[in-house]
Amino acid sequence: MPKDATDVAQDAERVIVFDTTLRDGEQSPGATLTANEKLEVADALVELGIDVMEAGFPAASPGDFEAVRSIANRVKGVTVAGLARCNESDIERAAQAVRGAEAARIHTFIATSDIHLKHKLRMERQEVLDRVAHMVRFAKGFTADVEFSAEDATRSEWEFLAQVFGTAIAAGATTLNVPDTVGYTSPPEYAALMEFLLEQVPGLERAVISVHCHDDLGMATANTLAAVRAGARQVEVTMNGIGERAGNTSLEEVVMALATRGDQFGGGWTRIRKDRLVPTSRLVSSLTGVVVQPNKAIVGANAFAHEAGIHQDGMLKERTTYEIMDPTDVGWEGTRLVLGKHSGRAGFRNTLQEVGIRLDDDQLNESYQRFLDLADRKKFVTAADLVALVSDQLEVADDPLHLVRWNASLGSNGPATGSVVVNREGQEISGDGQGNGAVHALFQAIDSAIGIPCELEDYHVEAVTPGEDAQGQVRLRIRANGRVYTGHGLATDVIEASARAYLAALSNVLQDQPTAIIPGPVSAVSRWT
Ligand code: KIV
Ligand code: ZN
């Protein structure tokens, strides 16, 4: 069941994980998710074991409202929060959006620093206090669970901040959040602020103190943990640390710091399922298109790789010489061989279950065919291959566009040429194109078949697994009609992976803006020049 302030009082060391991947995380440049992708991420976060899911900012747009509403109606076992500025219409919108949740929270915020009061809000301090009192009471009219955030708290005058929190508690707020909105604080300063607030704000010890950090100086995780040590009991985090500018505090870093060095942080612990960290990280990365840096703690490709000979020698003798965590505890499957081309369907299903993936019969049949295909082309099929293959399969299942056939040729004399056959909602359409490379030519061919004007903003290719026969994964970002869409494709050939990724992004355009389709060929879009 969702956790509230009473549970925290009973269990003083448990840290509530408030995940804001779908709200602050989705504010990462280019990380826009479609409605279906948000539901997929929401399901994965529930499985991961988060306590509170900030599903979005309902007043931001009708699409955001609808996404929060469908998540609230769908997920079980977590509290669903909707963000609202401190005004009645935002709060009403948030209340309507989270109404269907098993446990609903309204999260309302207003800035408290003089910089924000003077330049952004143009309000006096007394007006802010009055607004907080009124709006927290207004929110309480919809749900008992109200969180109040003092935006830019760490650059606010401490005495005023204490007054603001006192007002919010008196009006009924049950969680008080102290955001480091611009990533400005440091661990000792943030801890001292927690201690000051606990001392100065009557009733704060009975509420939940929450922390929300941004990573502008690379200290978000350290700041969050320092606050936990000083008494904070809710951490606001995102998967892979995605978020505004340099991002938010990484969920996986805080969870594993508490699991590994809880003794340093007042014995704080979370109920996150650690073995879901890597699979959830992969899902968020592939759907948002935000690549995880290889040296990222816990979930980066090199987080458990040992290159130096002396380290490898130590590892062979005893793993704990150079590893403080067991990679399998956080969901890394390693590259062990799991299946061969003679493995049957039952073995395939069992292996998928072992790595935490459940498919319905249709999805299983489709994935099994792709697995056989892959096993024909690739010597060893590892667990990592399998996860990549299946996540790609799940992602494309509902897409309106699919690659049927493709061809590309290039040489030293003249431009590359490409041709494709694409299935658009049951109808096969072909197109031809020319370009300054095979991928470019194929994209031109897809444009001539589908006809959605767009620009390629980002293109990234990587190998999913080691070895010459590794699967290539392409993630890209396009802009169509002023909005950004991502796509991800996988194949043993990077040209094919590129075409799949491009079609996945165009599918997202079609799902989001059906009127973006312009029948017939698009005039040449110069993406690569
Ligand atoms: O960074 C911030 O201040 C926020 C608030 C809305 C909590 O995201
Ligand atoms: Zn934030």
Coordinates of C-alpha atoms and ligand atoms in Angstrom, one line a residue:
M1 CA 0.0 0.0 0.0
P2 CA 1.1 3.6 -0.5
K3 CA 3.0 5.0 2.3
D4 CA 2.0 8.1 4.3
A5 CA 3.3 10.3 7.1
T6 CA 1.9 7.9 9.7
D7 CA 4.0 5.0 8.3
V8 CA 7.1 7.2 8.4
A9 CA 6.5 8.0 12.0
Q10 CA 6.2 4.2 12.7
D11 CA 9.3 3.4 10.7
A12 CA 11.7 6.2 11.3
E13 CA 14.5 5.1 9.0
R14 CA 12.5 4.2 5.9
V15 CA 13.1 6.7 3.1
I16 CA 10.1 7.3 0.8
V17 CA 11.1 7.3 -2.9
F18 CA 9.2 10.0 -4.8
D19 CA 9.9 9.4 -8.5
T20 CA 9.6 12.4 -10.8
T21 CA 10.9 10.8 -14.0
L22 CA 7.5 11.5 -15.7
R23 CA 7.4 15.1 -14.6
D24 CA 10.8 16.8 -13.9
G25 CA 12.6 14.0 -15.9
E26 CA 10.4 14.5 -18.9
Q27 CA 11.5 18.2 -18.8
S28 CA 14.9 17.0 -20.0
P29 CA 15.7 18.6 -23.4
G30 CA 14.3 16.2 -26.0
A31 CA 12.9 13.6 -23.6
T32 CA 9.3 14.0 -24.6
L33 CA 7.3 10.7 -24.2
T34 CA 4.1 9.7 -26.0
A35 CA 1.0 8.8 -23.9
N36 CA 1.7 5.0 -24.4
E37 CA 5.4 5.4 -23.5
K38 CA 4.4 7.2 -20.2
L39 CA 2.2 4.3 -19.3
E40 CA 5.0 1.9 -20.0
V41 CA 7.4 3.8 -17.8
A42 CA 4.7 4.1 -15.1
D43 CA 4.3 0.3 -15.0
A44 CA 8.0 -0.2 -14.8
L45 CA 8.3 2.3 -11.9
V46 CA 5.6 0.4 -10.0
E47 CA 7.4 -2.8 -10.5
L48 CA 10.6 -1.1 -9.3
G49 CA 8.9 -0.4 -6.0
I50 CA 8.7 3.4 -5.8
D51 CA 6.4 4.9 -3.2
V52 CA 5.1 8.1 -4.9
M53 CA 4.9 8.7 -8.7
E54 CA 4.8 12.3 -9.9
A55 CA 3.0 11.5 -13.1
G56 CA 3.1 15.0 -14.6
F57 CA 1.9 18.6 -14.5
P58 CA -1.8 18.4 -15.4
A59 CA -2.3 22.1 -16.0
A60 CA 0.6 22.3 -18.5
S61 CA -1.4 21.0 -21.5
P62 CA -4.4 18.7 -22.3
G63 CA -2.0 16.0 -23.2
D64 CA -0.3 16.2 -19.8
F65 CA -3.6 16.2 -18.0
E66 CA -4.7 13.1 -19.9
A67 CA -1.4 11.3 -19.2
V68 CA -1.7 11.9 -15.5
R69 CA -5.3 10.9 -15.5
S70 CA -4.7 7.6 -17.3
I71 CA -1.7 6.8 -15.0
A72 CA -3.8 7.5 -11.9
N73 CA -6.5 5.2 -13.1
R74 CA -4.1 2.4 -14.0
V75 CA -1.3 2.0 -11.4
K76 CA -1.8 0.3 -8.1
G77 CA 0.2 0.2 -4.9
V78 CA 1.7 3.7 -5.2
T79 CA 0.6 7.2 -4.5
V80 CA 0.1 9.3 -7.7
A81 CA 1.0 13.0 -7.5
G82 CA 0.0 15.8 -9.8
L83 CA 2.0 19.0 -9.8
A84 CA 0.2 22.4 -9.5
R85 CA 1.4 26.0 -9.1
C86 CA -0.1 27.7 -6.1
N87 CA -3.3 28.8 -7.8
E88 CA -6.9 27.5 -7.8
S89 CA -7.1 26.5 -11.5
D90 CA -3.9 24.5 -11.4
I91 CA -4.9 22.7 -8.2
E92 CA -8.3 21.9 -9.6
R93 CA -6.8 20.5 -12.7
A94 CA -4.3 18.4 -10.7
A95 CA -7.2 17.2 -8.4
Q96 CA -9.3 16.1 -11.4
A97 CA -6.3 14.3 -12.9
V98 CA -5.3 12.2 -9.9
R99 CA -8.9 11.6 -8.7
G100 CA -9.0 8.0 -9.9
A101 CA -5.8 7.0 -8.1
E102 CA -5.8 4.5 -5.3
A103 CA -3.9 7.1 -3.3
A104 CA -3.9 10.7 -4.7
R105 CA -1.5 13.5 -3.8
I106 CA -1.6 17.2 -4.9
H107 CA 1.9 18.7 -5.1
T108 CA 1.7 22.5 -5.0
F109 CA 4.6 24.9 -5.2
I110 CA 5.5 28.5 -5.1
A111 CA 9.0 30.2 -5.1
T112 CA 10.3 31.7 -1.9
S113 CA 13.7 33.2 -2.8
D114 CA 13.9 37.0 -3.1
I115 CA 15.3 36.6 -6.6
H116 CA 12.1 34.7 -7.7
L117 CA 9.8 37.0 -5.7
K118 CA 11.3 40.1 -7.2
H119 CA 11.9 39.1 -10.8
K120 CA 9.4 36.3 -11.5
L121 CA 6.5 36.5 -9.2
R122 CA 6.6 40.2 -8.4
M123 CA 5.1 39.5 -5.0
E124 CA 5.9 40.6 -1.5
R125 CA 6.7 38.0 1.2
Q126 CA 3.4 38.5 3.0
E127 CA 1.5 37.8 -0.3
V128 CA 3.4 34.5 -0.6
L129 CA 2.5 33.5 2.9
D130 CA -1.2 34.3 2.3
R131 CA -1.1 32.4 -1.0
V132 CA 0.5 29.3 0.6
A133 CA -2.1 29.3 3.4
H134 CA -5.0 29.7 1.0
M135 CA -3.8 27.2 -1.6
V136 CA -2.8 24.4 0.7
R137 CA -6.2 24.6 2.4
F138 CA -7.8 24.7 -1.1
A139 CA -5.9 21.5 -2.1
K140 CA -6.9 19.8 1.2
G141 CA -10.5 20.1 0.0
F142 CA -9.6 17.5 -2.7
T143 CA -7.3 15.1 -0.9
A144 CA -5.8 14.7 2.6
D145 CA -2.3 14.1 1.0
V146 CA -0.9 17.5 0.1
E147 CA 2.7 18.2 -0.6
F148 CA 4.0 21.8 -0.5
S149 CA 7.3 22.8 -2.2
A150 CA 9.1 26.1 -1.7
E151 CA 10.8 26.5 -5.1
D152 CA 14.4 27.8 -4.9
A153 CA 14.3 27.0 -1.2
T154 CA 18.1 26.8 -1.0
R155 CA 18.5 30.4 -2.1
S156 CA 15.7 31.6 0.2
E157 CA 16.3 33.4 3.4
W158 CA 16.1 30.7 6.1
E159 CA 13.9 32.5 8.5
F160 CA 11.4 33.3 5.8
L161 CA 11.5 29.7 4.6
A162 CA 10.7 28.5 8.1
Q163 CA 7.7 30.9 8.2
V164 CA 6.5 29.6 4.8
F165 CA 6.8 25.9 5.9
G166 CA 5.1 26.7 9.3
T167 CA 2.2 28.3 7.3
A168 CA 1.9 25.3 5.0
I169 CA 1.8 22.8 7.9
A170 CA -0.8 24.9 9.7
A171 CA -2.9 24.8 6.5
G172 CA -2.6 21.0 6.4
A173 CA 0.4 20.1 4.2
T174 CA 1.6 16.6 5.1
T175 CA 4.9 16.6 3.1
L176 CA 7.2 19.7 3.0
N177 CA 9.7 19.7 0.1
V178 CA 12.9 21.8 0.2
P179 CA 14.0 22.0 -3.4
D180 CA 17.5 22.9 -4.5
T181 CA 16.0 24.1 -7.8
V182 CA 19.1 25.5 -9.4
G183 CA 21.6 22.9 -8.0
Y184 CA 23.3 25.6 -5.8
T185 CA 23.6 24.0 -2.3
S186 CA 26.4 21.8 -0.9
P187 CA 26.1 18.8 1.4
P188 CA 27.0 20.6 4.7
E189 CA 24.8 23.6 3.9
Y190 CA 21.8 21.4 2.9
A191 CA 22.2 19.3 6.1
A192 CA 22.4 22.5 8.2
L193 CA 19.2 23.8 6.5
M194 CA 17.4 20.6 7.4
E195 CA 18.5 20.9 11.0
F196 CA 17.5 24.5 11.1
L197 CA 14.0 23.8 9.7
L198 CA 13.5 20.9 12.1
E199 CA 14.3 23.2 15.0
Q200 CA 12.4 26.2 13.9
V201 CA 9.2 24.9 12.2
P202 CA 6.6 23.7 14.7
G203 CA 5.0 20.4 13.7
L204 CA 7.7 19.6 11.0
E205 CA 8.9 16.6 13.0
R206 CA 5.4 15.0 12.5
A207 CA 5.3 15.8 8.7
V208 CA 7.6 14.3 6.1
I209 CA 10.5 16.4 5.0
S210 CA 11.3 16.0 1.4
V211 CA 14.4 16.8 -0.7
H212 CA 14.6 17.6 -4.3
C213 CA 18.0 18.4 -5.9
H214 CA 19.3 19.3 -9.3
D215 CA 22.8 18.4 -10.5
D216 CA 24.2 21.7 -11.8
L217 CA 27.4 21.3 -9.7
G218 CA 27.3 17.5 -9.8
M219 CA 26.3 17.3 -6.1
A220 CA 22.6 16.3 -6.4
T221 CA 23.1 12.8 -4.9
A222 CA 25.6 14.0 -2.2
N223 CA 23.1 16.8 -1.2
T224 CA 20.2 14.4 -1.1
L225 CA 22.1 11.9 1.1
A226 CA 23.3 14.6 3.4
A227 CA 19.7 15.7 3.9
V228 CA 18.6 12.1 4.6
R229 CA 21.4 11.9 7.3
A230 CA 20.0 15.2 8.8
G231 CA 16.4 13.9 9.0
A232 CA 14.8 14.1 5.5
R233 CA 12.5 11.2 4.8
Q234 CA 11.4 11.6 1.2
V235 CA 13.8 11.8 -1.7
E236 CA 12.7 13.2 -5.1
V237 CA 14.6 11.4 -7.8
T238 CA 14.5 10.4 -11.5
M239 CA 15.7 7.3 -13.2
N240 CA 19.1 7.8 -14.8
G241 CA 19.1 11.3 -13.2
I242 CA 17.3 12.8 -16.2
G243 CA 15.7 16.2 -15.7
E244 CA 16.0 20.0 -16.3
R245 CA 19.4 21.2 -17.4
A246 CA 22.1 18.9 -15.7
G247 CA 19.3 16.7 -14.4
N248 CA 17.8 15.6 -11.0
T249 CA 19.1 13.3 -8.3
S250 CA 19.5 9.8 -9.7
L251 CA 17.2 7.3 -8.2
E252 CA 19.6 4.4 -8.7
E253 CA 22.5 6.3 -7.0
V254 CA 20.5 7.2 -3.9
V255 CA 19.0 3.7 -3.6
M256 CA 22.4 1.9 -3.9
A257 CA 24.2 4.4 -1.6
L258 CA 21.6 3.7 1.1
A259 CA 21.8 -0.1 0.4
T260 CA 25.6 -0.1 0.5
R261 CA 26.4 2.6 3.0
G262 CA 23.2 3.1 4.9
D263 CA 25.3 3.3 8.1
Q264 CA 26.5 6.6 6.9
F265 CA 23.0 8.0 6.4
G266 CA 21.2 7.3 9.6
G267 CA 20.3 3.7 8.6
G268 CA 18.1 5.0 5.8
W269 CA 16.7 2.3 3.5
T270 CA 14.1 2.1 0.7
R271 CA 11.9 -0.6 -0.5
I272 CA 13.1 -0.4 -4.1
R273 CA 13.6 -3.8 -5.9
K274 CA 17.3 -3.3 -6.7
D275 CA 17.3 -6.0 -9.4
R276 CA 14.9 -3.9 -11.4
L277 CA 17.3 -0.9 -11.6
V278 CA 19.2 -1.8 -14.8
P279 CA 16.1 -2.9 -16.7
T280 CA 14.2 0.2 -15.7
S281 CA 17.1 2.4 -16.6
R282 CA 17.3 0.8 -20.0
L283 CA 13.6 1.2 -20.6
V284 CA 13.7 4.9 -19.7
S285 CA 16.7 5.5 -21.8
S286 CA 15.3 3.8 -24.9
L287 CA 11.9 5.5 -24.6
T288 CA 13.2 9.0 -23.9
G289 CA 16.2 8.7 -26.2
V290 CA 18.4 10.1 -23.4
V291 CA 21.5 8.0 -23.6
V292 CA 23.1 6.8 -20.3
Q293 CA 26.8 7.8 -20.1
P294 CA 29.0 4.7 -20.0
N295 CA 30.6 5.7 -16.7
K296 CA 27.3 6.4 -15.0
A297 CA 27.2 4.8 -11.5
I298 CA 25.2 1.6 -11.2
V299 CA 23.5 1.7 -14.7
G300 CA 26.3 2.8 -17.0
A301 CA 27.7 0.2 -19.4
N302 CA 31.1 0.5 -17.7
A303 CA 29.9 0.6 -14.1
F304 CA 31.1 -2.9 -13.5
A305 CA 33.7 -3.3 -16.3
H306 CA 37.3 -3.9 -15.3
E307 CA 39.9 -2.9 -17.8
A308 CA 43.2 -2.6 -15.9
G309 CA 45.1 -5.9 -15.8
I310 CA 45.8 -5.6 -12.1
H311 CA 42.1 -5.2 -11.4
Q312 CA 41.1 -8.1 -13.6
D313 CA 43.6 -10.2 -11.8
G314 CA 42.1 -9.2 -8.4
M315 CA 38.6 -9.8 -9.7
L316 CA 39.5 -13.3 -10.9
K317 CA 40.8 -14.1 -7.4
E318 CA 38.0 -12.5 -5.4
R319 CA 35.2 -10.3 -6.8
T320 CA 35.1 -8.0 -3.7
T321 CA 38.7 -6.8 -4.3
Y322 CA 37.3 -4.3 -6.8
E323 CA 33.6 -4.4 -6.5
I324 CA 31.5 -2.9 -3.7
M325 CA 28.2 -4.1 -5.2
D326 CA 27.3 -7.3 -7.0
P327 CA 26.2 -6.3 -10.6
T328 CA 23.6 -9.1 -10.6
D329 CA 22.0 -7.4 -7.5
V330 CA 21.2 -4.3 -9.5
G331 CA 19.9 -6.2 -12.6
W332 CA 22.9 -6.7 -14.8
E333 CA 22.7 -10.0 -16.6
G334 CA 26.3 -9.9 -17.7
T335 CA 27.1 -11.4 -21.1
R336 CA 26.8 -15.0 -20.2
L337 CA 25.4 -17.2 -23.0
V338 CA 21.7 -17.9 -22.3
L339 CA 20.2 -19.3 -25.5
G340 CA 21.2 -20.9 -28.7
K341 CA 19.4 -21.3 -32.0
H342 CA 18.1 -24.7 -31.0
S343 CA 16.5 -23.4 -27.8
G344 CA 12.8 -24.0 -27.9
R345 CA 9.9 -21.6 -27.2
A346 CA 9.6 -22.7 -23.6
G347 CA 13.3 -22.1 -22.9
F348 CA 12.9 -18.7 -24.6
R349 CA 9.9 -17.8 -22.4
N350 CA 11.7 -19.0 -19.2
T351 CA 14.8 -17.0 -20.0
L352 CA 12.7 -13.9 -20.5
Q353 CA 11.0 -14.4 -17.2
E354 CA 14.4 -14.8 -15.6
V355 CA 15.4 -11.3 -16.7
G356 CA 12.1 -9.9 -15.6
I357 CA 10.1 -9.7 -18.8
R358 CA 6.6 -11.0 -19.3
L359 CA 5.0 -11.2 -22.7
D360 CA 1.5 -12.1 -23.8
D361 CA 1.2 -15.0 -26.3
D362 CA 1.2 -12.8 -29.4
Q363 CA 4.2 -10.8 -28.3
L364 CA 6.0 -14.0 -27.4
N365 CA 5.4 -15.5 -30.9
E366 CA 6.6 -12.4 -32.6
S367 CA 9.7 -12.1 -30.4
Y368 CA 10.5 -15.8 -30.8
Q369 CA 10.6 -15.4 -34.6
R370 CA 12.9 -12.4 -34.2
F371 CA 15.0 -14.4 -31.8
L372 CA 15.4 -17.3 -34.3
D373 CA 16.4 -14.7 -36.9
L374 CA 19.0 -13.2 -34.6
A375 CA 20.3 -16.6 -33.6
D376 CA 20.8 -17.4 -37.3
R377 CA 23.0 -14.3 -37.7
K378 CA 24.7 -14.1 -34.4
K379 CA 26.9 -16.7 -32.8
F380 CA 26.0 -16.1 -29.2
V381 CA 22.7 -14.7 -28.0
T382 CA 23.2 -13.2 -24.5
A383 CA 20.8 -12.0 -22.0
A384 CA 21.6 -8.4 -22.9
D385 CA 20.8 -9.2 -26.6
L386 CA 17.5 -10.7 -25.5
V387 CA 16.5 -7.8 -23.4
A388 CA 17.4 -5.4 -26.2
L389 CA 15.5 -7.5 -28.8
V390 CA 12.4 -7.7 -26.7
S391 CA 12.3 -4.1 -25.6
D392 CA 12.5 -3.1 -29.2
Q393 CA 9.7 -5.6 -30.0
L394 CA 7.4 -4.2 -27.3
E395 CA 8.1 -0.7 -28.4
V396 CA 7.2 -1.3 -32.0
A397 CA 4.1 -3.5 -31.4
D398 CA 1.6 -0.6 -31.7
D399 CA 3.5 1.5 -34.1
P400 CA 1.7 2.5 -37.3
L401 CA 4.9 2.3 -39.4
H402 CA 7.0 -0.8 -39.9
L403 CA 10.0 -1.6 -42.1
V404 CA 9.2 -4.4 -44.6
R405 CA 12.3 -4.4 -46.9
W406 CA 15.2 -2.1 -47.6
N407 CA 18.2 -1.8 -49.9
A408 CA 21.1 0.6 -50.0
S409 CA 24.1 0.8 -52.2
L410 CA 27.1 3.1 -52.1
G411 CA 30.5 3.3 -53.7
S412 CA 33.3 5.8 -54.2
N413 CA 31.9 7.3 -57.4
G414 CA 28.5 9.0 -56.9
P415 CA 26.0 9.4 -54.1
A416 CA 24.5 6.5 -52.1
T417 CA 21.1 5.2 -53.2
G418 CA 18.4 3.6 -51.0
S419 CA 15.0 2.1 -51.4
V420 CA 12.4 1.0 -48.8
V421 CA 9.1 -0.7 -48.5
V422 CA 7.2 0.5 -45.4
N423 CA 4.0 -0.9 -44.0
R424 CA 1.7 1.9 -42.9
E425 CA -1.2 0.5 -41.0
G426 CA -1.5 -2.5 -43.3
Q427 CA -0.7 -0.8 -46.6
E428 CA 2.7 -1.3 -48.2
I429 CA 4.3 1.9 -49.7
S430 CA 7.7 2.1 -51.3
G431 CA 10.1 5.0 -51.7
D432 CA 13.6 5.8 -53.2
G433 CA 16.2 8.2 -52.2
Q434 CA 19.8 9.4 -52.6
G435 CA 22.2 10.8 -50.1
N436 CA 25.8 11.3 -49.0
G437 CA 25.8 7.9 -47.2
A438 CA 23.7 4.8 -46.9
V439 CA 21.7 5.9 -43.9
H440 CA 21.1 9.3 -45.4
A441 CA 19.8 7.7 -48.6
L442 CA 17.5 5.4 -46.7
F443 CA 16.1 8.2 -44.7
Q444 CA 15.4 10.1 -48.0
A445 CA 13.7 6.9 -49.3
I446 CA 11.5 6.8 -46.1
D447 CA 10.7 10.5 -46.5
S448 CA 9.6 9.9 -50.1
A449 CA 7.3 7.0 -49.0
I450 CA 5.8 8.5 -45.8
G451 CA 5.9 12.3 -46.4
I452 CA 6.3 13.7 -42.9
P453 CA 8.4 16.9 -42.9
C454 CA 10.9 16.8 -40.1
E455 CA 14.5 17.5 -39.2
L456 CA 16.9 15.1 -37.6
E457 CA 18.3 16.7 -34.4
D458 CA 20.3 13.9 -32.9
Y459 CA 21.6 10.5 -34.1
H460 CA 23.5 8.1 -31.9
V461 CA 24.7 4.6 -32.7
E462 CA 26.1 2.0 -30.2
A463 CA 26.8 -1.7 -29.9
V464 CA 24.5 -3.4 -27.4
T465 CA 26.9 -6.2 -26.7
P466 CA 30.6 -6.8 -27.3
G467 CA 31.9 -8.7 -30.3
E468 CA 32.0 -8.3 -34.1
D469 CA 28.5 -9.6 -34.4
A470 CA 27.0 -7.3 -31.8
Q471 CA 23.6 -5.8 -32.4
G472 CA 23.7 -2.1 -33.3
Q473 CA 21.3 0.2 -31.5
V474 CA 20.4 3.5 -33.0
R475 CA 18.6 6.2 -31.0
L476 CA 17.6 9.4 -32.7
R477 CA 15.6 12.5 -32.2
I478 CA 13.6 14.4 -34.9
R479 CA 11.6 17.6 -34.8
A480 CA 8.3 17.7 -36.6
N481 CA 5.8 20.6 -36.5
G482 CA 7.8 22.2 -33.6
R483 CA 7.7 19.1 -31.4
V484 CA 10.5 16.6 -30.6
Y485 CA 10.1 12.8 -31.0
T486 CA 12.6 10.0 -30.3
G487 CA 13.0 6.6 -31.9
H488 CA 15.1 3.6 -31.2
G489 CA 15.9 0.7 -33.5
L490 CA 17.9 -2.4 -33.2
A491 CA 19.4 -4.8 -35.8
T492 CA 22.7 -6.5 -36.5
D493 CA 23.2 -4.0 -39.2
V494 CA 23.4 -0.3 -38.2
I495 CA 21.8 0.8 -41.5
E496 CA 18.7 -1.3 -40.8
A497 CA 18.8 -0.2 -37.1
S498 CA 18.8 3.4 -38.3
A499 CA 15.8 2.9 -40.6
R500 CA 13.9 1.2 -37.7
A501 CA 14.7 4.1 -35.4
Y502 CA 13.6 6.7 -37.9
L503 CA 10.3 4.9 -38.5
A504 CA 9.8 4.5 -34.8
A505 CA 10.2 8.3 -34.4
L506 CA 7.9 9.0 -37.4
S507 CA 5.3 6.6 -35.8
N508 CA 5.4 8.7 -32.7
V509 CA 4.7 11.8 -34.9
L510 CA 1.8 10.0 -36.5
Q511 CA 0.3 8.9 -33.1
D512 CA 0.7 12.4 -31.6
Q513 CA -0.2 14.5 -34.6
P514 CA -2.2 12.5 -37.2
T515 CA -2.6 15.6 -39.3
A516 CA 1.2 15.9 -39.8
I517 CA 0.9 13.4 -42.7
I518 CA 1.3 15.1 -46.0
P519 CA 0.5 12.6 -48.8
G520 CA 3.3 12.1 -51.3
P521 CA 7.0 12.8 -51.3
V522 CA 8.6 15.5 -49.1
S523 CA 10.9 17.9 -50.8
A524 CA 14.5 17.1 -49.9
V525 CA 15.3 17.8 -46.3
S526 CA 18.9 18.6 -45.8
R527 CA 19.6 16.9 -42.5
W528 CA 23.2 16.0 -42.9
T529 CA 24.6 19.1 -44.4
Ligands
KIV1 O1 13.2 22.0 -9.0 C1 12.1 22.4 -8.4 O2 12.1 23.4 -7.7 C2 10.9 21.7 -8.8 C3 9.7 22.0 -8.0 C4 8.5 22.2 -8.8 C5 9.5 21.0 -6.9 O3 10.9 20.9 -9.6
ZN2 ZN 13.0 20.2 -10.1

